[in-house]
Amino acid sequence: MKLFIDSANLREIQEVQSWGILDGVTTNPTLIAKEGKEPRKLVEEICATVSGPVSVEVTSLDAEGMIREALELASWAPNIVVKIPLIKEGLRAIRALAEMGVRVNTTLVFSVPQALLAAKAGATYVSPFLGRLDDIGHDGMEVVRQAVRIFKNYGYPTQVLAASIRHPRHIVEAALAGADIATAPFAVLEQLLKHPLTDIGLERFLADWRKLESALSAMREKV
Ligand code: E4P
C-alpha cells in the first residue's frame, strides 16, 4: 500500500520525504489556507519536494469552471492530480478530464455508490473519508472494503485512497481492506513508527553496550 501525507506544510512534507517512505501528497483548500501562502508558489514547492502525485483541489462548483481550473492546476507541475468533489457537476468534469488524460482524485466520497460513480466516470483515485464517517457513528472502513471489492470485481483501474485518517489503526485496517493508498496527517505518520518497547529496548541495548565499553577500558588500563 502506498502512503501519502495529508498536508500542505512544507516542513512536514520534507520531514516525511526524508524518511524514504513517502509516495505522494494530498492537500485540500483548508490545508492550503492554513499555510497562509500564495497557493501556486506553495504547490510548486510541494511538487518539487516529492516526485509522487500531489493532489490539489478545485473550488468551482460547475463542470465548466472545474475543468478550466483543473487544466490550470495541472499545468503547474507534472505530478499534479486534480481533486474534484463527488457532486453531479463533478462527475461531468471527471469524465471530461479523464478523456483529456488529466488525473483526477475524487474527493468528499462518503458512500459506496459515490465511489462506483467516480470509477465509472474514469477517476484515477477515489477518496473515501473514513474519519469523518466514523465521527458521525458510521463505519468508514466499510466503504473502503466494498469499493475495493467492487473495483476488483469489474476490473476498474480506479485506485482506492483511504482518506481522513485519524490514527495508525485506520492505516492497518485500510491495508487489510486492500486500499491502494492511505493518506494521513503528519502526526499519524509519526505515530506509525513509534512503539514504547522500541524505545525501552534501545535504551537497554545502549546501556549494556556502554557497560561493556567501560569494563573493557578498565581492563585495558590494568594491563
Ligand atoms: C484527503 O484527501 C483529505 O484532504 C483529508 O483526508 C481530509 O481529512 P480530514 O477529515 O481530517 O479533514
Short mmCIF file of C-alpha atoms and ligand atoms in Angstrom, two decimals:
data_model
loop_
_atom_site.label_atom_id
_atom_site.label_comp_id
_atom_site.label_asym_id
_atom_site.label_seq_id
_atom_site.Cartn_x
_atom_site.Cartn_y
_atom_site.Cartn_z
CA MET A 1 0.00 0.00 0.00
CA LYS A 2 1.21 3.49 -0.83
CA LEU A 3 1.45 6.14 1.89
CA PHE A 4 0.66 9.80 1.23
CA ILE A 5 0.86 12.71 3.63
CA ASP A 6 -2.29 14.79 4.01
CA SER A 7 -0.69 18.20 4.45
CA ALA A 8 0.30 21.42 2.71
CA ASN A 9 3.02 22.17 5.24
CA LEU A 10 6.42 22.10 3.53
CA ARG A 11 8.36 21.32 6.70
CA GLU A 12 6.14 18.28 7.42
CA ILE A 13 6.33 17.10 3.81
CA GLN A 14 10.13 17.47 3.68
CA GLU A 15 10.48 15.63 7.01
CA VAL A 16 8.42 12.60 5.88
CA GLN A 17 10.09 12.69 2.48
CA SER A 18 13.44 12.33 4.28
CA TRP A 19 12.26 9.04 5.87
CA GLY A 20 12.21 7.48 2.38
CA ILE A 21 8.67 6.09 2.61
CA LEU A 22 6.57 8.89 1.10
CA ASP A 23 4.64 8.07 -2.09
CA GLY A 24 2.64 11.27 -2.54
CA VAL A 25 0.76 14.22 -1.04
CA THR A 26 -2.87 15.19 -0.69
CA THR A 27 -3.95 18.74 0.05
CA ASN A 28 -7.33 20.41 0.27
CA PRO A 29 -8.44 24.07 0.41
CA THR A 30 -8.45 24.03 4.24
CA LEU A 31 -4.88 22.68 4.43
CA ILE A 32 -3.61 25.18 1.83
CA ALA A 33 -5.41 28.10 3.52
CA LYS A 34 -3.81 27.14 6.85
CA GLU A 35 -0.34 27.85 5.39
CA GLY A 36 -1.29 31.48 4.50
CA LYS A 37 0.98 31.47 1.43
CA GLU A 38 0.40 32.18 -2.25
CA PRO A 39 -1.17 28.84 -3.37
CA ARG A 40 0.65 28.40 -6.69
CA LYS A 41 4.07 29.06 -5.17
CA LEU A 42 3.34 26.69 -2.28
CA VAL A 43 2.02 23.92 -4.54
CA GLU A 44 5.02 24.25 -6.87
CA GLU A 45 7.36 23.90 -3.88
CA ILE A 46 5.49 20.79 -2.71
CA CYS A 47 5.63 19.31 -6.21
CA ALA A 48 9.38 19.93 -6.37
CA THR A 49 9.85 18.22 -2.98
CA VAL A 50 8.12 14.92 -3.86
CA SER A 51 8.17 13.04 -7.13
CA GLY A 52 4.87 11.23 -6.48
CA PRO A 53 1.38 12.60 -7.11
CA VAL A 54 0.28 15.80 -5.35
CA SER A 55 -3.49 16.31 -5.14
CA VAL A 56 -4.77 19.88 -5.36
CA GLU A 57 -8.46 20.71 -5.23
CA VAL A 58 -10.62 22.89 -7.50
CA THR A 59 -13.05 25.33 -5.88
CA SER A 60 -15.54 25.83 -8.73
CA LEU A 61 -18.94 24.19 -8.41
CA ASP A 62 -19.85 23.92 -12.11
CA ALA A 63 -18.30 21.42 -14.53
CA GLU A 64 -17.01 24.07 -16.90
CA GLY A 65 -15.32 26.00 -14.10
CA MET A 66 -13.89 22.79 -12.60
CA ILE A 67 -12.42 21.77 -15.96
CA ARG A 68 -10.92 25.22 -16.52
CA GLU A 69 -9.40 25.22 -13.04
CA ALA A 70 -8.21 21.63 -13.35
CA LEU A 71 -6.34 22.37 -16.58
CA GLU A 72 -4.72 25.42 -14.95
CA LEU A 73 -3.72 23.40 -11.84
CA ALA A 74 -2.38 20.53 -13.96
CA SER A 75 -0.13 22.99 -15.81
CA TRP A 76 1.67 23.97 -12.56
CA ALA A 77 3.68 20.73 -12.31
CA PRO A 78 3.75 17.29 -13.99
CA ASN A 79 2.88 15.46 -10.74
CA ILE A 80 -0.33 17.39 -10.01
CA VAL A 81 -3.50 15.34 -9.58
CA VAL A 82 -6.70 17.38 -9.59
CA LYS A 83 -9.17 16.87 -6.78
CA ILE A 84 -12.82 17.09 -7.81
CA PRO A 85 -15.72 16.74 -5.33
CA LEU A 86 -18.26 13.98 -5.92
CA ILE A 87 -21.25 16.10 -6.98
CA LYS A 88 -23.19 15.91 -10.26
CA GLU A 89 -21.12 18.67 -11.90
CA GLY A 90 -18.02 16.96 -10.55
CA LEU A 91 -18.90 13.72 -12.33
CA ARG A 92 -19.24 15.62 -15.63
CA ALA A 93 -15.87 17.25 -15.04
CA ILE A 94 -14.20 13.91 -14.12
CA ARG A 95 -15.42 12.30 -17.33
CA ALA A 96 -14.20 15.22 -19.48
CA LEU A 97 -10.84 15.44 -17.69
CA ALA A 98 -10.29 11.67 -17.88
CA GLU A 99 -10.83 11.89 -21.65
CA MET A 100 -8.22 14.67 -21.79
CA GLY A 101 -5.75 12.49 -19.84
CA VAL A 102 -5.87 14.60 -16.65
CA ARG A 103 -5.59 12.50 -13.47
CA VAL A 104 -8.43 13.09 -11.01
CA ASN A 105 -8.71 12.29 -7.31
CA THR A 106 -12.42 12.23 -6.44
CA THR A 107 -12.85 13.83 -3.05
CA LEU A 108 -15.58 14.07 -0.41
CA VAL A 109 -16.66 10.48 -1.06
CA PHE A 110 -18.78 9.09 1.77
CA SER A 111 -20.60 6.12 0.22
CA VAL A 112 -20.01 3.07 -1.96
CA PRO A 113 -22.42 4.26 -4.71
CA GLN A 114 -20.44 7.54 -4.90
CA ALA A 115 -17.20 5.55 -5.22
CA LEU A 116 -18.71 3.44 -8.00
CA LEU A 117 -19.80 6.56 -9.91
CA ALA A 118 -16.32 8.06 -9.64
CA ALA A 119 -14.79 4.86 -11.05
CA LYS A 120 -17.30 4.77 -13.91
CA ALA A 121 -16.54 8.41 -14.74
CA GLY A 122 -12.85 7.50 -15.11
CA ALA A 123 -11.30 8.90 -11.93
CA THR A 124 -7.73 7.81 -11.22
CA TYR A 125 -8.34 7.86 -7.45
CA VAL A 126 -11.39 7.80 -5.23
CA SER A 127 -11.05 9.11 -1.66
CA PRO A 128 -13.49 7.77 0.94
CA PHE A 129 -13.28 10.00 4.04
CA LEU A 130 -13.14 7.34 6.78
CA GLY A 131 -12.60 9.57 9.79
CA ARG A 132 -15.45 11.93 9.02
CA LEU A 133 -17.79 8.91 8.64
CA ASP A 134 -16.56 7.42 11.92
CA ASP A 135 -17.06 10.84 13.55
CA ILE A 136 -20.81 10.59 12.90
CA GLY A 137 -21.06 6.97 14.05
CA HIS A 138 -20.75 5.23 10.66
CA ASP A 139 -18.22 2.57 9.67
CA GLY A 140 -15.93 4.47 7.30
CA MET A 141 -13.74 1.43 6.63
CA GLU A 142 -16.70 -0.48 5.20
CA VAL A 143 -16.83 1.99 2.30
CA VAL A 144 -13.16 1.22 1.59
CA ARG A 145 -13.72 -2.56 1.84
CA GLN A 146 -16.70 -2.55 -0.52
CA ALA A 147 -15.14 -0.13 -3.02
CA VAL A 148 -12.00 -2.31 -3.19
CA ARG A 149 -14.15 -5.43 -3.79
CA ILE A 150 -16.32 -3.80 -6.45
CA PHE A 151 -13.39 -2.30 -8.39
CA LYS A 152 -11.75 -5.75 -8.34
CA ASN A 153 -14.97 -7.48 -9.48
CA TYR A 154 -15.19 -5.27 -12.56
CA GLY A 155 -11.53 -4.53 -13.21
CA TYR A 156 -11.89 -0.77 -12.69
CA PRO A 157 -8.42 0.79 -12.73
CA THR A 158 -9.50 3.47 -10.21
CA GLN A 159 -7.40 3.31 -7.03
CA VAL A 160 -8.95 3.46 -3.57
CA LEU A 161 -7.29 6.19 -1.50
CA ALA A 162 -8.29 5.88 2.17
CA ALA A 163 -8.54 9.47 3.45
CA SER A 164 -9.46 11.38 6.60
CA ILE A 165 -7.29 9.00 8.61
CA ARG A 166 -7.32 9.63 12.35
CA HIS A 167 -4.93 7.02 13.83
CA PRO A 168 -2.47 4.23 12.90
CA ARG A 169 -5.18 1.55 13.28
CA HIS A 170 -7.03 3.17 10.35
CA ILE A 171 -3.92 2.65 8.21
CA VAL A 172 -3.59 -1.00 9.23
CA GLU A 173 -7.27 -1.64 8.53
CA ALA A 174 -7.06 0.18 5.18
CA ALA A 175 -4.14 -2.07 4.23
CA LEU A 176 -6.06 -5.19 5.31
CA ALA A 177 -9.04 -3.99 3.26
CA GLY A 178 -6.78 -3.76 0.19
CA ALA A 179 -6.80 0.04 -0.19
CA ASP A 180 -4.24 1.11 -2.78
CA ILE A 181 -3.21 4.20 -0.78
CA ALA A 182 -3.73 5.75 2.64
CA THR A 183 -3.22 9.47 3.20
CA ALA A 184 -2.60 10.60 6.75
CA PRO A 185 -1.63 13.75 8.63
CA PHE A 186 1.97 14.16 9.81
CA ALA A 187 1.12 13.28 13.42
CA VAL A 188 -0.38 9.92 12.41
CA LEU A 189 2.55 9.07 10.13
CA GLU A 190 4.89 9.83 13.03
CA GLN A 191 2.80 7.58 15.33
CA LEU A 192 3.26 4.72 12.84
CA LEU A 193 6.93 4.39 13.67
CA LYS A 194 6.65 4.78 17.44
CA HIS A 195 6.46 1.98 19.97
CA PRO A 196 7.41 2.30 23.67
CA LEU A 197 9.07 -1.15 23.63
CA THR A 198 11.35 0.01 20.80
CA ASP A 199 12.49 2.97 22.93
CA ILE A 200 12.92 0.84 26.08
CA GLY A 201 14.74 -1.88 24.13
CA LEU A 202 17.09 0.63 22.51
CA GLU A 203 17.84 2.29 25.82
CA ARG A 204 18.71 -1.11 27.34
CA PHE A 205 20.91 -2.19 24.43
CA LEU A 206 22.85 1.07 24.56
CA ALA A 207 23.22 0.93 28.36
CA ASP A 208 24.61 -2.63 28.13
CA TRP A 209 26.97 -1.56 25.34
CA ARG A 210 28.23 1.36 27.43
CA LYS A 211 28.78 -1.05 30.37
CA LEU A 212 30.87 -3.35 28.16
CA GLU A 213 32.90 -0.40 26.85
CA SER A 214 33.73 0.88 30.35
CA ALA A 215 34.60 -2.67 31.54
CA LEU A 216 36.94 -3.08 28.56
CA SER A 217 38.64 0.26 29.09
CA ALA A 218 39.09 -0.56 32.80
CA MET A 219 40.73 -3.88 31.78
CA ARG A 220 42.97 -2.07 29.26
CA GLU A 221 44.08 0.38 31.94
CA LYS A 222 45.16 -2.54 34.16
CA VAL A 223 47.47 -4.12 31.56
C1 E4P B 1 -7.99 13.87 1.77
O1 E4P B 1 -7.58 14.00 0.67
C2 E4P B 1 -8.45 14.97 2.64
O2 E4P B 1 -7.59 16.09 2.46
C3 E4P B 1 -8.37 14.63 4.08
O3 E4P B 1 -8.01 13.31 4.31
C4 E4P B 1 -9.49 15.14 4.91
O4 E4P B 1 -9.26 14.74 6.23
P1 E4P B 1 -9.95 15.41 7.50
O5 E4P B 1 -11.28 14.75 7.68
O6 E4P B 1 -9.01 15.09 8.61
O7 E4P B 1 -10.05 16.89 7.23
#
